[in-house]
C-alpha positions in Angstrom: 22.6 -82.0 61.3 18.6 -81.5 60.3 16.8 -79.5 63.1 13.2 -80.0 62.5 12.2 -76.7 64.0 14.5 -74.6 61.9 14.0 -76.5 58.5 16.9 -77.5 56.1 17.4 -79.1 52.8 14.7 -82.0 53.9 12.2 -79.8 55.0 12.3 -76.4 52.3 9.0 -74.9 53.8 10.1 -74.2 57.2 9.7 -75.0 60.9 7.4 -78.0 61.9 6.3 -79.0 65.2 5.8 -82.9 66.2 4.0 -84.6 69.1 6.8 -84.5 71.4 7.1 -80.9 71.6 3.5 -80.7 73.3 3.0 -80.3 77.1 1.0 -82.5 79.1 -2.5 -80.3 78.4 -1.4 -81.1 74.7 -0.9 -77.2 74.2 2.3 -76.1 72.1 4.5 -74.3 74.7 6.7 -72.9 72.0 3.6 -71.4 70.3 1.8 -69.7 72.9 5.0 -68.1 73.8 5.6 -66.7 70.3 2.0 -65.8 70.3 1.8 -63.7 73.3 5.4 -62.1 72.5 3.6 -61.2 69.3 0.4 -59.5 70.4 2.3 -57.5 73.0 4.7 -56.5 70.2 1.4 -55.8 67.8 0.2 -53.4 70.6 3.3 -51.6 71.2 3.5 -51.3 67.3 0.4 -49.5 66.6 1.1 -47.3 69.9 4.3 -46.4 68.2 2.5 -45.6 64.9 -0.6 -43.4 66.3 2.4 -41.6 68.3 4.1 -40.9 64.8 0.9 -39.8 62.9 0.0 -37.8 65.7 3.3 -35.6 65.6 3.3 -35.6 62.2 -0.5 -34.4 62.0 1.0 -31.7 64.8 3.8 -30.4 62.7 1.8 -30.0 59.7 -0.9 -28.3 61.0 -1.9 -24.8 59.5 0.3 -22.1 60.7 -2.0 -19.5 62.9 0.5 -16.8 62.2 0.1 -14.2 59.4 2.3 -15.0 56.2 3.2 -11.6 54.5 3.3 -11.9 50.7 5.7 -9.6 48.9 3.3 -8.4 45.9 3.9 -5.2 43.9 0.7 -3.5 44.3 -1.0 -2.9 41.1 -2.6 0.7 40.2 -4.9 1.1 36.9 -3.6 3.8 35.1 -5.0 7.3 34.9 -7.0 7.8 32.0 -5.7 10.5 29.7 -7.5 13.5 29.7 -8.9 14.1 26.2 -11.1 16.7 24.8 -14.5 15.7 23.6 -14.7 16.0 19.9 -17.8 15.7 18.1 -18.6 13.3 14.9 -19.4 15.7 12.1 -22.7 15.7 10.1 -21.7 13.9 6.9 -24.2 12.1 5.0 -23.8 9.6 2.0 -26.6 9.2 -0.7 -27.2 5.9 -2.4 -27.3 7.2 -5.9 -26.7 3.7 -7.6 -30.0 3.6 -9.7 -29.9 7.6 -10.3 -26.3 7.1 -11.7 -27.4 4.9 -14.3 -25.6 1.7 -12.5 -27.6 -1.4 -13.3 -24.7 -4.2 -12.9 -25.6 -7.3 -10.5 -22.8 -9.5 -9.6 -23.3 -13.1 -10.6 -21.3 -15.7 -8.6 -22.6 -18.9 -10.2 -24.1 -20.6 -7.1 -26.2 -23.1 -7.8 -26.4 -24.6 -4.3 -23.2 -26.5 -4.2 -21.5 -24.0 -1.9 -18.3 -23.8 -3.8 -15.7 -21.8 -2.3 -15.2 -19.2 -4.9 -18.7 -18.3 -5.0 -18.7 -16.2 -1.9 -15.4 -14.6 -2.3 -15.7 -12.5 -5.4 -16.8 -9.1 -6.3 -14.0 -6.6 -6.7 -14.4 -2.6 -8.5 -12.0 -0.1 -9.7 -12.1 3.3 -10.3 -10.1 4.7 -13.1 -9.7 7.2 -15.8 -9.8 4.8 -18.7 -10.8 7.6 -21.5 -8.3 10.2 -19.8 -11.0 13.0 -19.8 -10.2 13.8 -16.1 -13.1 12.0 -14.1 -13.3 8.4 -12.8 -14.8 5.8 -14.5 -16.0 2.2 -13.2 -15.3 -1.3 -13.4 -17.0 -4.0 -11.7 -15.5 -7.5 -11.8 -17.8 -10.2 -12.6 -17.8 -13.9 -12.2 -19.7 -16.7 -14.1 -21.6 -19.8 -14.0 -19.6 -22.7 -13.7 -18.7 -24.5 -17.3 -21.4 -27.3 -16.8 -24.0 -24.5 -15.9 -23.4 -23.2 -18.9 -23.4 -25.8 -21.3 -26.9 -26.6 -19.2 -28.1 -23.3 -21.4 -27.3 -20.3 -18.9 -25.9 -17.6 -20.4 -22.4 -16.2 -19.6 -21.8 -13.1 -17.8 -18.7 -10.7 -17.8 -17.0 -7.7 -15.9 -18.9 -4.3 -16.9 -17.4 -1.3 -17.6 -19.2 2.2 -17.0 -18.1 5.9 -18.5 -18.2 8.6 -15.7 -20.4 11.5 -17.6 -20.2 14.1 -14.9 -21.1 11.8 -12.1 -23.9 10.1 -14.0 -22.7 6.6 -15.3 -23.3 4.9 -19.0 -22.5 1.2 -19.4 -19.8 0.9 -22.4 -19.2 -2.7 -22.1 -20.3 -4.2 -25.3 -17.3 -4.4 -27.8 -14.7 -2.6 -25.4 -12.7 -5.8 -25.0 -13.3 -6.3 -21.6 -16.4 -8.6 -22.1 -15.1 -11.6 -22.0 -16.4 -14.6 -19.7 -14.2 -15.9 -16.8 -14.7 -16.6 -13.2 -13.1 -12.9 -12.1 -12.2 -12.2 -8.4 -10.5 -8.7 -8.7 -8.6 -6.2 -10.7 -5.2 -3.8 -10.9 -5.0 -0.8 -12.9 -1.6 0.2 -14.2 0.0 1.7 -17.4 2.6 -1.5 -17.9 3.9 -0.1 -21.4 4.2 3.4 -20.6 1.9 4.6 -23.5 -0.3 7.1 -21.0 -3.2 4.6 -21.1 -4.4 2.5 -17.9 -4.3 -1.2 -18.5 -6.4 -3.6 -16.8 -5.1 -6.9 -15.2 -7.8 -9.3 -13.9 -7.5 -12.0 -11.3 -9.6 -15.4 -11.8 -10.4 -18.6 -10.8 -8.0 -20.0 -13.9 -6.1 -18.1 -16.0 -5.6 -14.6 -15.0 -5.9 -12.0 -17.9 -4.1 -8.4 -18.9 -6.0 -6.5 -21.0 -3.8 -3.5 -23.1 -5.9 -0.2 -23.5 -5.9 0.6 -27.3 -7.4 4.0 -26.5 -11.0 5.1 -27.7 -12.5 2.7 -25.5 -10.9 -0.4 -26.6 -8.8 -3.1 -24.8 -7.1 -6.3 -26.2 -6.2 -9.4 -24.4 -2.6 -9.6 -24.3 -2.1 -12.5 -21.4 -0.2 -15.0 -23.9 2.3 -12.3 -25.1 3.0 -10.9 -22.0 3.4 -13.9 -20.3 1.3 -12.9 -16.9 -1.4 -15.6 -16.9 -0.4 -17.4 -13.8 -1.4 -21.2 -13.5 -4.5 -22.0 -15.5 -5.6 -24.2 -12.5 -5.2 -21.4 -9.9 -7.0 -19.2 -7.9 -5.7 -15.5 -7.6 -7.1 -12.9 -5.8 -5.4 -9.2 -4.6 -2.9 -7.6 -7.0 -1.0 -4.6 -7.4 1.5 -2.6 -9.9 4.5 -1.0 -8.7 8.2 -0.5 -9.5 9.5 -3.5 -7.6 13.1 -3.2 -9.1 13.3 0.5 -9.5 14.2 0.7 -13.0 11.4 3.1 -14.0 8.6 0.7 -15.2 5.6 -1.0 -13.6 6.1 -4.5 -12.3 3.1 -6.8 -11.3 2.8 -8.5 -7.6 -0.3 -11.2 -7.8 -2.0 -12.7 -4.5 -2.8 -16.4 -4.7 -5.3 -17.9 -2.2 -5.5 -21.5 -2.1 -5.2 -24.7 -4.2 -8.3 -25.3 -5.2 -10.6 -27.5 -7.6 -14.0 -29.0 -7.3 -13.4 -31.9 -6.7 -11.2 -30.6 -3.7 -14.1 -28.5 -2.2 -16.7 -31.3 -2.5 -14.1 -33.6 -0.9 -13.1 -31.3 1.9 -17.3 -31.2 2.5 -17.7 -28.6 5.0 -21.0 -28.3 6.8 -22.7 -26.7 9.5 -24.9 -28.6 12.4 -28.0 -28.2 11.0 -27.6 -26.4 7.7 -25.4 -29.5 6.1 -23.2 -28.4 3.3 -21.8 -24.8 3.8 -19.0 -22.4 2.4 -16.2 -23.0 5.0 -12.7 -21.3 5.7 -9.6 -22.7 3.7 -7.7 -24.4 6.8 -8.1 -27.7 5.0 -6.9 -26.4 1.6 -3.1 -26.2 1.0 -1.7 -22.8 0.9 0.0 -21.3 -2.3 2.8 -18.9 -3.3 2.1 -15.2 -4.5 3.8 -14.1 -7.8 6.1 -11.4 -8.8 6.4 -10.2 -12.7 8.9 -7.8 -13.6 8.6 -5.8 -16.4 11.1 -6.3 -19.2 10.4 -2.8 -20.5 9.7 -4.3 -24.1 5.9 -5.4 -23.4 6.9 -8.8 -21.5 7.4 -9.7 -18.2 9.9 -12.1 -16.6 8.3 -14.4 -13.5 10.7 -14.2 -10.7 8.9 -15.4 -8.2 11.1 -18.0 -6.7 14.5 -16.3 -7.1 12.7 -12.9 -5.6 12.0 -13.9 -2.2 8.3 -13.6 -2.2 7.8 -17.2 -2.1 7.9 -18.1 1.6 7.6 -21.8 3.1 6.4 -23.2 6.2 9.6 -24.0 8.3 8.3 -27.0 9.4 6.5 -28.7 6.2 8.2 -27.0 3.7 4.9 -26.3 2.4 3.7 -22.8 0.8 3.1 -20.3 3.8 0.3 -18.4 2.2 -3.1 -17.9 1.7 -3.2 -14.5 0.2 -6.6 -12.4 -0.3 -4.8 -8.8 -0.7 -1.9 -6.9 -1.0 -0.9 -3.4 0.5 2.4 -1.3 -1.1 3.6 0.4 1.8 7.1 2.1 2.5 7.5 1.0 6.0 11.0 1.5 6.5 11.2 4.9 4.8 14.0 3.7 2.8 12.2 4.9 -0.3 11.6 1.3 -2.0 8.1 0.2 -2.0 7.8 -2.8 0.4 4.3 -5.2 0.5 2.0 -6.2 3.4 0.2 -9.2 2.1 -2.9 -10.1 4.3 -3.1 -14.0 4.5 -6.3 -15.8 5.4 -5.8 -18.0 8.6 -2.1 -18.0 8.0 0.6 -15.5 9.4 0.4 -12.1 7.3 3.6 -11.3 5.3 5.5 -8.3 4.9 8.2 -8.4 2.3 10.9 -6.1 3.1 12.2 -4.6 -0.7 15.8 -5.2 -0.6 16.6 -3.5 -4.0 16.9 -5.2 -7.7 13.7 -6.9 -7.4 14.6 -8.8 -4.2 12.5 -9.0 -1.2 12.8 -10.8 2.5 9.9 -11.6 4.6 9.7 -10.0 8.1 6.3 -10.2 9.0 6.9 -11.9 12.2 10.3 -9.9 13.5 8.4 -6.6 12.7 5.4 -7.8 14.5 2.6 -7.8 11.8 2.1 -11.6 11.3 -0.4 -12.0 14.5 -2.5 -11.2 16.6 -1.4 -9.8 20.0 -1.8 -13.1 21.4 0.5 -14.9 18.3 -2.4 -16.3 16.8 -2.9 -15.9 13.0 -6.5 -14.4 12.0 -8.6 -14.6 8.8 -7.1 -11.4 6.9 -9.6 -10.1 4.1 -8.9 -6.5 2.9 -6.0 -3.9 3.7 -4.8 -0.5 3.5 -2.0 1.8 5.2 -1.6 5.7 5.6 -0.4 8.1 8.2 -3.4 8.4 10.7 -2.1 9.7 13.6 1.0 12.1 12.8 3.6 12.0 9.8 5.9 9.7 11.1 3.6 6.8 11.8 2.7 4.3 9.4 -0.6 2.4 9.9 -1.8 -0.6 8.3 -5.2 -1.8 8.9 -6.6 -5.3 8.2 -10.1 -6.4 8.0 -10.5 -9.8 9.4 -13.0 -12.7 10.0 -16.2 -12.7 12.5 -15.6 -12.7 16.0 -11.8 -11.5 15.1 -11.7 -7.3 15.6 -10.0 -5.3 12.5 -5.9 -5.1 12.9 -4.7 -1.4 13.1 -0.7 -2.0 13.2 1.2 1.2 14.0 4.6 1.5 13.6 6.6 2.5 16.9 8.9 5.6 16.4 11.4 4.1 18.3 11.7 0.3 17.1 10.0 0.7 13.7 8.1 -2.3 14.7 4.3 -2.8 14.2 1.9 -2.8 17.2 -1.7 -3.5 17.0 -3.3 -0.6 18.6 -6.9 -1.0 17.1 -8.3 -1.5 20.9 -6.3 1.4 22.0 -7.6 3.7 19.2 -11.5 2.8 19.4 -11.7 0.3 16.4 -11.3 -3.0 17.9 -14.3 -3.6 20.5 -16.7 -2.5 17.8 -15.2 -4.2 14.9 -15.4 -8.1 16.5 -18.4 -9.3 15.7 -18.2 -8.1 12.0 -16.6 -10.3 8.8 -14.7 -7.6 7.0 -13.7 -7.5 3.5 -13.1 -4.4 2.1 -11.4 -1.2 3.8 -9.6 1.8 3.5 -8.5 5.3 4.8 -9.8 8.5 3.2 -10.2 11.7 4.8 -14.2 12.1 4.2 -15.2 15.4 6.2 -11.9 16.9 4.7 -10.8 17.9 8.2 -7.1 16.9 7.2 -7.6 13.3 9.1 -7.9 9.8 7.1 -10.8 8.4 8.6 -11.6 4.4 8.2 -14.6 3.0 6.3 -14.7 -0.9 6.2 -17.4 -3.1 4.3 -18.6 -6.1 6.0 -20.8 -9.4 5.0 -20.8 -13.0 5.8 -19.5 -16.2 3.8 -23.0 -18.4 4.6 -26.1 -17.1 3.9 -27.8 -19.3 6.6 -25.5 -18.6 9.1 -27.4 -17.1 11.6 -29.5 -20.6 12.1 -26.4 -21.6 14.1 -24.8 -18.3 15.2 -27.7 -16.0 16.4 -25.2 -12.8 16.5 -24.0 -13.3 12.8 -25.8 -12.1 9.8 -25.3 -12.9 6.2 -25.9 -9.0 5.4 -23.8 -6.6 7.8 -23.6 -2.9 7.8 -20.7 -1.0 6.7 -18.8 0.7 9.7 -17.2 4.2 9.4 -15.0 5.4 12.0 -14.5 9.3 12.2 -10.5 10.3 13.0 -10.7 12.4 16.0 -7.3 13.7 15.1 -5.8 16.5 17.1 -8.0 16.0 20.3 -6.4 12.5 20.7 -9.7 11.0 21.0 -8.8 8.1 18.5 -11.4 6.8 16.1 -15.2 7.0 16.9 -17.8 4.8 15.4 -20.0 7.0 12.8 -23.8 6.5 13.2 -26.7 6.8 10.9 -27.7 10.0 13.2 -24.6 11.8 11.5 -23.9 10.0 8.1 -27.7 9.0 7.1 -29.4 5.5 6.6 -27.8 4.7 3.6 -24.1 4.1 3.8 -24.8 1.5 6.8 -27.8 -0.7 5.0 -26.8 -4.4 5.7 -25.2 -5.7 2.4 -23.1 -8.7 1.6 -20.2 -6.5 1.3 -16.8 -7.5 -0.5 -14.7 -5.1 -2.8 -14.8 -1.1 -2.0 -13.4 1.8 -3.6 -12.8 5.5 -3.7 -12.9 8.6 -6.1 -14.3 11.8 -6.6 -16.8 10.8 -8.8 -18.3 14.7 -9.5 -15.0 16.8 -8.8 -16.4 18.5 -6.1 -13.6 18.1 -3.6 -15.0 15.4 -1.6 -14.5 11.4 -1.8 -17.4 9.2 -3.1 -17.7 5.5 -2.3 -18.7 2.2 -4.0 -19.4 -1.0 -2.2 -19.7 -4.6 -4.1 -21.8 -7.5 -2.6 -21.5 -11.0 -4.0 -24.2 -12.0 -5.8 -26.0 -8.8 -5.6 -26.0 -5.5 -7.0 -23.5 -2.8 -5.9 -24.0 0.3 -3.9 -22.8 3.8 -5.4 -22.6 6.7 -2.4 -22.2 10.0 -3.0 -20.4 12.1 -0.4 -22.8 15.3 0.8 -20.5 17.1 3.2 -21.4 20.7 3.9 -18.5 21.4 6.4 -17.0 24.4 4.0 -13.8 22.4 4.7 -11.1 23.4 2.3 -9.3 20.9 0.0 -6.9 20.1 -2.5 -6.1 17.2 -5.0 -2.7 16.1 -6.7 -2.7 14.0 -9.8 0.7 13.2 -11.0 2.0 13.1 -14.5 5.2 12.2 -15.9 4.8 11.8 -19.6 8.6 11.3 -20.1 8.7 8.3 -18.2 7.8 4.6 -18.4 5.0 5.2 -15.1 3.6 8.4 -16.7 0.7 8.7 -13.7 3.6 8.3 -11.2 2.4 5.4 -9.3 4.6 5.3 -6.2 5.1 9.1 -6.1 4.8 10.9 -2.5 3.0 13.9 -2.0 3.7 16.4 1.0 1.6 19.2 1.6 2.8 22.0 4.0 0.4 24.7 5.8 2.1 26.6 8.6 3.4 23.8 11.2 1.1 21.2 9.8 2.4 18.6 6.9 0.3 15.9 5.5 1.6 13.0 3.8 0.1 10.7 0.8 1.3 8.2 -1.8 -0.3 8.1 -5.1 -1.6 4.4 -5.2 -4.7 2.7 -6.7 -4.4 -0.7 -4.6 -6.5 -0.7 -1.5 -9.1 -2.7 0.5 -10.1 -6.1 -0.9 -9.7 -7.0 -4.7 -10.1 -3.5 -5.4 -8.6 -0.3 -7.0 -9.2 3.5 -6.0 -8.5 6.6 -7.8 -4.8 7.6 -8.5 -5.1 10.6 -6.8 -3.3 12.1 -3.5 -6.3 14.1 -1.8 -6.0 16.0 1.2 -8.6 18.0 3.6 -7.4 21.1 4.9 -10.6 21.9 7.4 -10.4 25.5 7.9 -6.9 26.1 6.5 -7.7 28.6 3.3 -4.1 28.6 2.0 -1.0 26.1 1.5 2.6 27.0 1.7 3.8 24.3 -0.9 3.3 20.7 -2.3 6.5 18.7 -2.5 6.1 15.7 -4.7 9.2 13.0 -4.5 9.2 11.0 -7.6 9.4 7.5 -7.9 13.3 7.5 -9.4 13.9 9.9 -6.8 13.5 13.5 -8.1 12.0 16.2 -6.1 9.7 18.8 -7.0 8.4 21.6 -4.9 5.4 23.6 -5.9 4.9 27.1 -4.1 1.4 28.2 -2.8 -0.8 26.0 -4.8 -4.3 27.0 -5.0 -6.9 25.6 -2.6 -10.3 23.8 -3.5 -9.0 22.8 -6.7 -7.4 19.5 -8.4 -3.9 20.2 -9.4 -2.1 17.8 -12.1 1.4 18.2 -11.3 3.9 17.4 -14.4 7.3 16.2 -13.7 10.1 18.9 -14.6 
């Protein structure tokens, strides 16, 4: 049966109404009832919904009772009471012209803004003629090949002989006067003949010059096989006995994979300026290299098997963009480790395992990143014992708006902690773009101070960043030492105007050029003249310097030797190394300031091969040459 009101197979649309369903008034009896019921139901539903909403609103209303939060109160630590320490008055005088230095760095720039043009400028203090004083080598770059073919004269590095504090240019005919696009220098006696040899890093093939004596050098790169990639870009380098076999090996930092074509393709620019020198983020990284000395005048490239070539764990690409290296025995096991300063990628800490093998522990030991886990634009680097004689400190100069790092080893864990802020260096260095930096005791009070040389990459940077300048003043920090006051920024009122005159700083080094006991400094600047500054300290502080001589060994200048000075309850600790700062080398002397101490109990020399030598009661205010027994 098919009911027309309920629908069925014949009427799939549902109920339908015929005329016989209507009453006498023509109204639909069934539809009216339904309508009235629907209206009553709707009203009831609306009231019910309103009641529910009201109830929910009531239940969720803000509670008026006070909620007691269980929060541990925080209190700022009480500042440590520290005695006020006055920065000493020690002036530095610019004697560049007076001393006969007329070198001007040539970066080859003609307006293309190629990255190597803003990165060079190494310098080395070393006694090339063995007459007892520190001579000067300025590493030069060159015009690009296209410009030389167009008629420009090539330029070379310059060697100056120290004649009692005045310098004579002896470059012509010395063998170092070879045109190349130079970056930095590393000085070391690789053949053990007593004469310091010179390794130059370049954009292109690196060069090793053997010191023949009598002021002559010979390019031996091809025969000793340390030239590296002819298309590479090398930066910092150091000589060290990596495998502890008695002779000096060579570690070379390589920066980025670069060519003129790649640089143009990257096309770095600044708004409102156009083409500009830029950071290395858009260039691939490279591997550093380690060459082990075979003892016969040749080297073996062991870079891959030695563990110094670190790869990105995600991409397997080279993890380094290295600019500088610092030799340091951070774990005090007697083997020299290497801290590598990387630009915009994590720094490396290559722990020496012995036998020419290394392992990378930078992240594990806390030196790879800043305190927030970020990689910085690291440039120059140095290490020393700045607080006591047990905690190793590593200082690294970084890019603008990145404070310089001061990593200090924790006595318990052995890890590095960045204490730049705690020791007064951090905020003062944030705006600077720092290249060269090193520790040295400029006032001879027995505590290592810090000097850093600054300068921007881009000559028009102020147009887009008003707080930045191309030329920037150097910064000198005095170590307050026993007062516990950390480092204090030195002002022109305390050290004169000359050392703080702005420059486009790059390399830096120190030496006692006039043998008066205090340390003088040199700065280089890219595309400009260097600055030689004589230390004029008149504090009446005593001093002592140590030169190591081991003529019976293949490391006759004792590179890597540890020297300790004992006086009463005090001990100072130095290591004989040349590689410091950025692309540069300082004098291979262990220099000690003694303050008012007029007598020393003993000197202890721990030679690189493990021998120990004690010198009792050495005289103060003189240079000691300690020959191995």
